[in-house]
Coordinates of C-alpha atoms and ligand atoms in Angstrom, one line a residue:
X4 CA 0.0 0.0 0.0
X5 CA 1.0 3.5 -0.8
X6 CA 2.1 5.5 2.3
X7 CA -0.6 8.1 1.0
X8 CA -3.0 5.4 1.0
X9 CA -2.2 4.1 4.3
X10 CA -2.7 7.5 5.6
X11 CA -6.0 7.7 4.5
X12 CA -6.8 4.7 6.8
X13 CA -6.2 6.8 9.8
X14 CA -9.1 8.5 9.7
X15 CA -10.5 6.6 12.9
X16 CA -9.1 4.8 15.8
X17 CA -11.6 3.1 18.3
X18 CA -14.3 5.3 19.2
X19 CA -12.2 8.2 19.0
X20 CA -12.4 10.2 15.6
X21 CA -10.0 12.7 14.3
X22 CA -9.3 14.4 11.5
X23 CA -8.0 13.6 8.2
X24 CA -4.3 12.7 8.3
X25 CA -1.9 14.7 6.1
X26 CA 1.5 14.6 7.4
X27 CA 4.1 12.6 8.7
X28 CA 7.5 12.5 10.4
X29 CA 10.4 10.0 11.6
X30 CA 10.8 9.7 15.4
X31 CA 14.2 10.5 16.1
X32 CA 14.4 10.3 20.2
X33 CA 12.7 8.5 22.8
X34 CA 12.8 9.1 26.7
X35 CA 10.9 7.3 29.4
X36 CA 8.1 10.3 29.5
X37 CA 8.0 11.6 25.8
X38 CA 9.2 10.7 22.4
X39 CA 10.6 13.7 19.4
X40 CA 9.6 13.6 16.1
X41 CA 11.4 15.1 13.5
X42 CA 9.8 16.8 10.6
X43 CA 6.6 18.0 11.2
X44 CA 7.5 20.8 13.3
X45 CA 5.9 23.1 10.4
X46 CA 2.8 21.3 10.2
X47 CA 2.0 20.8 14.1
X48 CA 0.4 23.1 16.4
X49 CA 0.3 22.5 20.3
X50 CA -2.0 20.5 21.7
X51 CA -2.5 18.3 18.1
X52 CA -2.7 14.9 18.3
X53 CA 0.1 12.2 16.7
X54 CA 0.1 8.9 16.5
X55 CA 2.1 6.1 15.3
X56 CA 1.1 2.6 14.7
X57 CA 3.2 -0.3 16.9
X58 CA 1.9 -3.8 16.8
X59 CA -1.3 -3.2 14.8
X60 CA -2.1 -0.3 16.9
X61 CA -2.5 3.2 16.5
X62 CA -0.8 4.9 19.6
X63 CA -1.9 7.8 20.5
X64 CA 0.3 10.8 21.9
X65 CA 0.1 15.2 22.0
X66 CA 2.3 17.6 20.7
X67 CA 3.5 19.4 24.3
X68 CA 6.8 21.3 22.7
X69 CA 7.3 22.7 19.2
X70 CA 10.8 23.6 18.2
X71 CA 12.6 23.7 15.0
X72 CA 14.7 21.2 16.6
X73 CA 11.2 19.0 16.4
X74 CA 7.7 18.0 18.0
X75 CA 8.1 16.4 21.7
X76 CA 5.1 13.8 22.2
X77 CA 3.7 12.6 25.4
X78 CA 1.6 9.5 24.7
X79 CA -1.5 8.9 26.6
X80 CA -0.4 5.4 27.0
X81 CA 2.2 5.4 30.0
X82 CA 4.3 2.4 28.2
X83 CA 6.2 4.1 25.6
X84 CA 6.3 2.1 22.5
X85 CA 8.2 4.6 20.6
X86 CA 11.1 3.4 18.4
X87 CA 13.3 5.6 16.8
X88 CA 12.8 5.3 12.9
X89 CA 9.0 4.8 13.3
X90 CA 6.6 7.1 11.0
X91 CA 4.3 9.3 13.5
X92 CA 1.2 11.1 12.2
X93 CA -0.4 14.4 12.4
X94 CA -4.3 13.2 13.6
X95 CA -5.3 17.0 14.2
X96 CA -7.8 17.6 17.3
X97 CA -9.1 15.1 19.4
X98 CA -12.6 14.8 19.0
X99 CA -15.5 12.7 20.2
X100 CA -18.3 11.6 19.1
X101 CA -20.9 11.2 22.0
X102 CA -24.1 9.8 21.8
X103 CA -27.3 9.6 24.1
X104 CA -26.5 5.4 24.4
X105 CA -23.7 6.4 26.5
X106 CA -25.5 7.6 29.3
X107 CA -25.0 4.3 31.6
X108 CA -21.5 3.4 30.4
X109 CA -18.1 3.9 32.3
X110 CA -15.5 5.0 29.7
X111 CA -11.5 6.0 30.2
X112 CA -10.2 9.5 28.9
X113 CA -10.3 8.6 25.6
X114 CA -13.4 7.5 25.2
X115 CA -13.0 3.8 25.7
X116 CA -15.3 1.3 27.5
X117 CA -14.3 0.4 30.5
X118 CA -17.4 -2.1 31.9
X119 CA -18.3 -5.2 30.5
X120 CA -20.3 -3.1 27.4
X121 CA -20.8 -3.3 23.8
X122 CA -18.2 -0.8 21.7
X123 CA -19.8 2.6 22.4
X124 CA -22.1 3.9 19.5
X125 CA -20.5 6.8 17.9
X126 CA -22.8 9.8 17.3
X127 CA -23.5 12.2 14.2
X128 CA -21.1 15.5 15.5
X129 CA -17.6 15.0 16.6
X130 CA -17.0 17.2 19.6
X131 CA -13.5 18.9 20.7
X132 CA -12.3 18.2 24.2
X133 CA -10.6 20.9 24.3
X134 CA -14.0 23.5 23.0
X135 CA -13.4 27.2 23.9
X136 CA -16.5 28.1 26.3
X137 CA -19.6 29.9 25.0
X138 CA -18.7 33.3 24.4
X139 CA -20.5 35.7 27.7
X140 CA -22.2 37.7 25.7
X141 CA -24.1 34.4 24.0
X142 CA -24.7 32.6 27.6
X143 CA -27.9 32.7 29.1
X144 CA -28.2 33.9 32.8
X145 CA -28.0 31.1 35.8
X146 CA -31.4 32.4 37.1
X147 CA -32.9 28.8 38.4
X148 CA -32.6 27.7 41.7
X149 CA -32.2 23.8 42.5
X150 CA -32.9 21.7 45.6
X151 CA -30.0 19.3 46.1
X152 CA -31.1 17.8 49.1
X153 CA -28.4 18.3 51.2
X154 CA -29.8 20.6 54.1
X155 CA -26.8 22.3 55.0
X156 CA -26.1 23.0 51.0
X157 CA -30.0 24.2 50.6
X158 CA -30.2 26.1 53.6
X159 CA -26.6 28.1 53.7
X160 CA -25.7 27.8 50.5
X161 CA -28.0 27.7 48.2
X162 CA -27.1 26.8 44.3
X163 CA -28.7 27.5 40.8
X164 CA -28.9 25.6 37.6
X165 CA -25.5 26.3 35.3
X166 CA -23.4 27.6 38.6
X167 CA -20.3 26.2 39.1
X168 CA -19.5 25.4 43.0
X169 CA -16.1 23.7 44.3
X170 CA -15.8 21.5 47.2
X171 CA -12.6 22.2 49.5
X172 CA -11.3 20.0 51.8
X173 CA -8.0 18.0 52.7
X174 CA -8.3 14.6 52.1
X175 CA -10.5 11.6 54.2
X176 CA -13.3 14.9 55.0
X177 CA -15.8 13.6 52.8
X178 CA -15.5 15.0 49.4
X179 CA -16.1 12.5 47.4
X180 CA -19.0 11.1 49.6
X181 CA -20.6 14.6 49.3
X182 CA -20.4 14.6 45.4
X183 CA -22.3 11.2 45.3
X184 CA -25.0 12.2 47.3
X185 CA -25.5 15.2 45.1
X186 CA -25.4 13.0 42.4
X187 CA -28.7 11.9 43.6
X188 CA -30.0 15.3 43.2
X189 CA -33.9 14.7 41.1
X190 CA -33.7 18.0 38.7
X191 CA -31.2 17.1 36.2
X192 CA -31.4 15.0 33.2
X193 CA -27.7 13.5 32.6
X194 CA -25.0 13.5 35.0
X195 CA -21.2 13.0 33.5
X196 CA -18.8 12.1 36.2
X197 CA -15.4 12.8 35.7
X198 CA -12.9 10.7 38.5
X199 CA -9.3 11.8 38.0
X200 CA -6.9 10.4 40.1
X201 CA -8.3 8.1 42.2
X202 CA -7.5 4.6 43.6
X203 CA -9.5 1.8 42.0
X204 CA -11.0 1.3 45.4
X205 CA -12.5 4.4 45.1
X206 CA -13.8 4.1 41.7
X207 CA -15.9 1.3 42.8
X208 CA -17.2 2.9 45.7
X209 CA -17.9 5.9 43.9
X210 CA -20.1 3.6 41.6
X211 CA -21.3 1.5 43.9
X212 CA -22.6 4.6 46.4
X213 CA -25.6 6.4 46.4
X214 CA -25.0 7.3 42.0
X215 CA -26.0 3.8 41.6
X216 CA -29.7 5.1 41.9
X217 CA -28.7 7.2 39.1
X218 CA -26.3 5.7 36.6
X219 CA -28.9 5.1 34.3
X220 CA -28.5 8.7 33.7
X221 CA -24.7 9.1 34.2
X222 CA -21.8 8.8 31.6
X223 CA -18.3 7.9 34.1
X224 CA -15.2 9.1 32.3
X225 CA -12.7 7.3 34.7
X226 CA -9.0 7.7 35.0
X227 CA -7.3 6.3 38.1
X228 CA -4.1 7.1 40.0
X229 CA -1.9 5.1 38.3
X230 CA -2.8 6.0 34.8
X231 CA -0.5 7.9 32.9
X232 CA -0.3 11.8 33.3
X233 CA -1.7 12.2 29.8
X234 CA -5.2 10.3 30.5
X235 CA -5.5 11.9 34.0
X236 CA -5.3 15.6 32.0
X237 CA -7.3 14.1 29.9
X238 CA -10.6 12.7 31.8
X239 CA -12.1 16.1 32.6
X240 CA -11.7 17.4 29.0
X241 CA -13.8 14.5 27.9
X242 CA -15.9 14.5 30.8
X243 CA -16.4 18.1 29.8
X244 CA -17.3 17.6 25.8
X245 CA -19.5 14.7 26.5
X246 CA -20.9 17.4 29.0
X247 CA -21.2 19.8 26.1
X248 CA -22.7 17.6 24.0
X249 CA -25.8 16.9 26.3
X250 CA -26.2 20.5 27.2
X251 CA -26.7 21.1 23.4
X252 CA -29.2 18.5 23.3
X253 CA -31.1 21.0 25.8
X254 CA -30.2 18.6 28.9
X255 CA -29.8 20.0 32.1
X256 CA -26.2 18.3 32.8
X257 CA -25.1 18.1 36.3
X258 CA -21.4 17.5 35.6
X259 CA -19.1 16.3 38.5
X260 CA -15.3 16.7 38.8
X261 CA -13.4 14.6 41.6
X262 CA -11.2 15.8 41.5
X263 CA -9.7 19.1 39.8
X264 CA -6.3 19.0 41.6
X265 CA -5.5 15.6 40.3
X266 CA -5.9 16.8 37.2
X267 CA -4.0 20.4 38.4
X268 CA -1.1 17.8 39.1
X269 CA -1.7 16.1 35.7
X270 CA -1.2 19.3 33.5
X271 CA 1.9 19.8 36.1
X272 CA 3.7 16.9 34.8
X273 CA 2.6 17.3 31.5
X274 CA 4.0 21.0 31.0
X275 CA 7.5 20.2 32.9
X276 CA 7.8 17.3 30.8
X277 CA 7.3 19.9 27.9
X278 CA 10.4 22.1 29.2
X279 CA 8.0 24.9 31.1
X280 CA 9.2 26.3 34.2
X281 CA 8.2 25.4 37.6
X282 CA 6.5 28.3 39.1
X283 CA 4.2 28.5 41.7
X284 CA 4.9 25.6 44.1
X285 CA 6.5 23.7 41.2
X286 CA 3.4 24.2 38.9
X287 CA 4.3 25.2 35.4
X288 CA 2.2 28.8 34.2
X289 CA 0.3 27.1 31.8
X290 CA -1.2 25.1 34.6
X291 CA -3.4 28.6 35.7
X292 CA -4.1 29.2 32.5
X293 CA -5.8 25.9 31.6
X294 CA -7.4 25.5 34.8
X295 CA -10.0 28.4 34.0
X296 CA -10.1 27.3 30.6
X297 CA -11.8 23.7 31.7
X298 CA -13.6 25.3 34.4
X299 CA -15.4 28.0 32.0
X300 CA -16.8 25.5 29.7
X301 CA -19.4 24.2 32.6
X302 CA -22.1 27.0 33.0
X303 CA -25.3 28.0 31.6
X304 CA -25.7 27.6 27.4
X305 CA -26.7 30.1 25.0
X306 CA -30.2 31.2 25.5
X307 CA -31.8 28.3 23.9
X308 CA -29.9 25.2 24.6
X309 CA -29.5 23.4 28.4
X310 CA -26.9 23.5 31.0
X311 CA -24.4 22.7 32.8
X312 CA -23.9 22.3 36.6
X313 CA -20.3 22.0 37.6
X314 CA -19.4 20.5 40.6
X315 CA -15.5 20.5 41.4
X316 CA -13.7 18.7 44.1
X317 CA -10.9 20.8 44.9
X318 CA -7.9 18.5 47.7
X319 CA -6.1 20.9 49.9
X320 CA -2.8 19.7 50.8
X321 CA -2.2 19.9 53.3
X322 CA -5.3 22.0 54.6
X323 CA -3.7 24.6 53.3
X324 CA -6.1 27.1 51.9
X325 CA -3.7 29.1 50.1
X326 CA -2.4 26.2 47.4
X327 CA -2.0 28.2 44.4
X328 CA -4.0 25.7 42.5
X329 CA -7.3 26.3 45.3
X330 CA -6.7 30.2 45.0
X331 CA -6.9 30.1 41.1
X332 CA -10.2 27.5 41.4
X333 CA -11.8 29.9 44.0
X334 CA -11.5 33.0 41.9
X335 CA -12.8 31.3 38.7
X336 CA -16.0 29.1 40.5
X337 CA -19.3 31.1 41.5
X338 CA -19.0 29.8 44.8
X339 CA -17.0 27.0 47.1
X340 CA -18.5 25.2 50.1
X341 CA -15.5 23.9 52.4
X342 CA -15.8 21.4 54.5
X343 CA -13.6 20.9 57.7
X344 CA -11.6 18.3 59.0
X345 CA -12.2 19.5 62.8
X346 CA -16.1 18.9 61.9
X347 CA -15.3 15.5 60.5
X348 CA -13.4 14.5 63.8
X349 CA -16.5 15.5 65.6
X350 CA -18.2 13.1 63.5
X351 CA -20.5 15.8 61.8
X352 CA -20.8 14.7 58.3
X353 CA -21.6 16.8 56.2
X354 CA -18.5 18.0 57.5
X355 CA -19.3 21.7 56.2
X356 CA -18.0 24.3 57.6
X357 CA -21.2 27.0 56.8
X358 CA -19.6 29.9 57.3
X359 CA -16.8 29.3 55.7
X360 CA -18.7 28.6 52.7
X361 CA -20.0 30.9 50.2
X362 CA -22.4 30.5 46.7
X363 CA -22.5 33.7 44.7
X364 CA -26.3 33.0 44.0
X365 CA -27.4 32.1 47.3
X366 CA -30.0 35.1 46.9
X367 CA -31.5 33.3 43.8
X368 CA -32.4 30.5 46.1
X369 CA -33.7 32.5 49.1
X370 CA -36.7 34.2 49.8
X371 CA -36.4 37.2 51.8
X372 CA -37.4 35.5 55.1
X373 CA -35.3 32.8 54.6
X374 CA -32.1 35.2 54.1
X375 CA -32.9 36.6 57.1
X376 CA -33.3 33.6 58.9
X377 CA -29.9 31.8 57.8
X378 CA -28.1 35.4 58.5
X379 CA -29.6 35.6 62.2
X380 CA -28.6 31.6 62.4
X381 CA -25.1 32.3 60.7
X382 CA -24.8 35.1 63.8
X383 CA -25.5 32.6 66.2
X384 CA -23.0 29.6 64.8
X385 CA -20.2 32.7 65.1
X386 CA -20.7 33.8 68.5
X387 CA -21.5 29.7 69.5
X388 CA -17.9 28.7 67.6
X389 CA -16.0 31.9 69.6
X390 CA -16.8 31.2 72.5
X391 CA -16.2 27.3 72.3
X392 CA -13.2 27.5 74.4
X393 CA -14.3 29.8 77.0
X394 CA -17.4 27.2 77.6
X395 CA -15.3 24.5 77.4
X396 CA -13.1 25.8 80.0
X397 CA -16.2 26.2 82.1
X398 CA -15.5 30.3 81.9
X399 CA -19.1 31.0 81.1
X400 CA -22.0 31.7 83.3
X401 CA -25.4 31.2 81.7
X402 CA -27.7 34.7 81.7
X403 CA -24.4 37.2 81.4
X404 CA -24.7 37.6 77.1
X405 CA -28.2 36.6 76.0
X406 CA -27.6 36.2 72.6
X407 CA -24.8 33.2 73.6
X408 CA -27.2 32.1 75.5
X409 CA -29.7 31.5 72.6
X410 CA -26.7 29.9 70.6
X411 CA -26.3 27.4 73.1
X412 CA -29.6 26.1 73.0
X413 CA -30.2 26.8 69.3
X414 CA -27.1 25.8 67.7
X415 CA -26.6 22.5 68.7
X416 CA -30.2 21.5 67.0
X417 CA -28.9 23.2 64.0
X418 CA -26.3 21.1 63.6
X419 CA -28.3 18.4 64.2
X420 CA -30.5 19.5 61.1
X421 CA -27.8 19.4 59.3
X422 CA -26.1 15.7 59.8
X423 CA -26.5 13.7 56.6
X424 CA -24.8 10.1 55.4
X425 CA -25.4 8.9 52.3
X426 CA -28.1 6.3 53.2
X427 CA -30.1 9.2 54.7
X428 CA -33.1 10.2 52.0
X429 CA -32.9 13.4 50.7
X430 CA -34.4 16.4 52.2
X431 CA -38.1 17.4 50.4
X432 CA -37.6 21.0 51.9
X433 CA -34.7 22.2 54.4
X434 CA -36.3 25.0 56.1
X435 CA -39.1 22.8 57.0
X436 CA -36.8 20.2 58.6
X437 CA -34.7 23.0 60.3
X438 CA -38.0 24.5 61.6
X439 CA -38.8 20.7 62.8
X440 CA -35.5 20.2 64.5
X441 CA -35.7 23.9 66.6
X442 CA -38.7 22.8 67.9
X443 CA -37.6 19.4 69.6
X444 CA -36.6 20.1 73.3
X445 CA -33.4 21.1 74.4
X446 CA -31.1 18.2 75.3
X447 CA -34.4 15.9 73.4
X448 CA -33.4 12.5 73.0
X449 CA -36.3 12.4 69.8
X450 CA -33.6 13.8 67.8
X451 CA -32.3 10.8 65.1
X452 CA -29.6 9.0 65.7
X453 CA -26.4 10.1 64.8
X454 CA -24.8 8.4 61.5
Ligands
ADP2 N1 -22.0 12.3 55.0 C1 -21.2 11.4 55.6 N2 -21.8 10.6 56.5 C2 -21.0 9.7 57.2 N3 -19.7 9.5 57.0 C3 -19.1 10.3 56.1 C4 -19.8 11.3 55.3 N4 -19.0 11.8 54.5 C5 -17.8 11.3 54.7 N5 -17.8 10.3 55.6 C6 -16.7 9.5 56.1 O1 -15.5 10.1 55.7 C7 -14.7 9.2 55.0 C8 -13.9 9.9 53.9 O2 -14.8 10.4 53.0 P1 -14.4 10.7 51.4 O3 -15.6 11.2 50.8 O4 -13.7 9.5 50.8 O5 -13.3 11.8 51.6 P2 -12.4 12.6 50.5 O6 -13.0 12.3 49.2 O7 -12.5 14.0 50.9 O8 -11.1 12.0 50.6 C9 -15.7 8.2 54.5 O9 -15.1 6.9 54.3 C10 -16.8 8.1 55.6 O10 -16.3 7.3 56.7
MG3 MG1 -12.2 11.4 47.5

């Protein structure tokens, strides 16, 4: 066969389409984390896919450095099969082609089935995984409030349909156990998990949690911890176009990332392997730069088409706060609900730490009353909180500050409201369980059982 004809043969490669091949290149150098190809440097842009074929396989890699020296190529597939002679192919943008029969499936990064399936059915459109956002002026606004639930997310921070909230916590504080029981959340119509990072333990107990009620709805784009760096960038993007692809079907797409610093280590390795500098706590610039990139594409649509709901996991190492990677996720969601690990030792789960927490629509969600009503409560948690260590150290005598005094008797059945394990049902309407739990007795031993 002609090597122009046996170009034209590339035009596909399992489930993942791309576009027509043109030119071609010798690889020249191969190194445990990347290989060079000589010769197409003219022809290649960043972020283009190239592939070569090695035992009747096309491998996959991107183009992460262009020099005129060459193109260096980090393969998605962590074995490097590279060998230096070997013809490697320009296979332009990677592109997917989703369809409605993959809501249900578990897939890896690029689009692979990953359960016991039939090959995925490719759809009509091929989407980009790496789509610019819908322009602002284009989106429609988030105006729509949404019950998730989860009392303390309802109550003190209330979200809308296309906001985009993150979830900061260290590790072991309950994250990931939050995420799945907003997965169970009734108001949207797919849900496209992305799990970056994670053990395979995890995996299955992410599947096998409270998202097994939904996964009839839910497309899992799964790539674990020891996958290579390439397919761990990768997961959200695809997460994210499969995402896209939904929302322009007029779905209302809940889309959950667990979680974003995984992949925030990913695009690390990725851009020092490419020759960037280390910056900010050995994080390469182009790191803050794609970050809000991904992040952007979840949101509302234009005016006509759906949604989509982002949910981001965000690990603080640490519990540190200030990881450059949290401060650049903070700035770009509409809103971030942290969770505490000194609520988690008290065995609070939810372990949220409600004043801590912010959503940047809360006031879509509220009535008037209700806004009131968390403010005055919010007051009370603060002066309840200060004063911990003076109570605790038996420093304070009931009837000197009357408004501690109310925090001591109302607090307490606050939190109460607000415990919630997975196995728990949902909460129909938080404000009338709150209400419900001020009214039980001080000290009441009605109140349920702790999980
Ligand atoms: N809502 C909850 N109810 C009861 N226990 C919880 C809850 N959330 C978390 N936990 C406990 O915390 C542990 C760690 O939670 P996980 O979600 O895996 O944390 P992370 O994802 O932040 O590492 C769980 O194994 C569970 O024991
Ligand atoms: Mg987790």
């Amino acid at each position: 066969m002609s090597s122009l004809k046996a170009l034209e043969h590339f035009v596909r490669s399992e489930g993942t389409a791309f576009q027509r091949v043109r030119v071609s290149g010798v690889i020249r150098e191969v190194t445990p984390s990347f290989y060079r190809v000589k010769g197409l440097a003219n022809f290649v842009k960043l972020g283009d896919s190239i592939g070569f074929k090695a035992n009747g396989r096309t491998r996959v890699g991107e183009a992460v450095r262009v020099d005129d020296g060459g193109v260096t190529v980090k393969p998605y597939d962590g074995a490097i099969e590279a060998k230096v002679g070997t013809r490697a192919y320009i296979l332009g943008d990677l592109k997917l082609c989703p369809d409605p029969s993959w809501r249900g499936r578990v897939i890896n990064a690029l689009a692979e089935p990953l359960d016991e399936g039939p090959a995925l059915i490719q759809g009509a459109k091929p989407y980009s995984t790496d789509a610019q956002p819908p322009s602002a002026m284009t989106r429609a606004r988030v105006s729509e409030p949404i019950k998730t639930g989860i009392r303390a997310i309802d109550l003190f921070t209330p979200i809308c349909i296309g906001q985009r909230i993150g979830i900061f916590a260290g590790s072991g504080v309950g994250k990931s156990t939050l995420l799945t029981m907003l997965a169970k959340c009734e108001g949207f119509d797919t849900i496209v998990v992305a799990l970056v990072g994670e053990r395979g333990r995890e995996v299955r107990e992410f599947l096998e949690g409270p998202i097994s009620e939904t996964i009839g709805k839910c497309v899992m784009v799964v790539s674990t911890g020891d996958e290579s760096p390439m397919m761990r960038r990768q997961a959200p993007k695809t997460a994210m176009a499969i995402a896209e692809f939904f929302r322009d079907q007029g779905d209302s797409v809940l889309l959950i990332a667990d979680s974003v610093t995984r992949y925030a280590h990913a695009a690390r390795d990725v851009a020092l392997a490419a020759g960037e500098p280390a910056v900010a706590r050995g994080y390469a610039p182009s790191v803050f730069s794609e970050l809000p990139r991904l992040l952007e594409r979840a949101g509302p649509g234009r005016v006509s088409s759906g949604s989509i709901t982002g949910l981001f996991s965000v690990l603080i190492d640490g519990d540190d706060h200030n990881d450059p990677v949290a401060d650049n996720i903070r700035g770009t969601l509409d809103g971030h609900i942290v969770l505490d690990r000194a609520i988690a030792d008290q065995g609070r789960f939810p372990a949220i730490n409600v004043l801590g927490s912010i959503s940047r629509l809360a006031d879509l969600g509220w009535t008037s009353k209700q806004k009131d009503l968390i403010r005055r409560i919010k007051g009370l948690i603060a002066r309840y909180e200060d004063s911990r260590d003076l109570r605790m150290m038996g420093g304070y005598q009931a009837g000197t500050d009357p408004e501690l005094d109310q925090a001591i008797v109302i607090v307490p059945k606050v939190y109460e409201a607000l415990r919630q394990s997975p196995s728990m049902p949902s909460s129909r309407d938080s404000f009338a369980d709150l209400a419900e739990f001020l009214q039980q007795p001080s000290g009441s031993n009605a109140l349920p059982a702790s999980p």
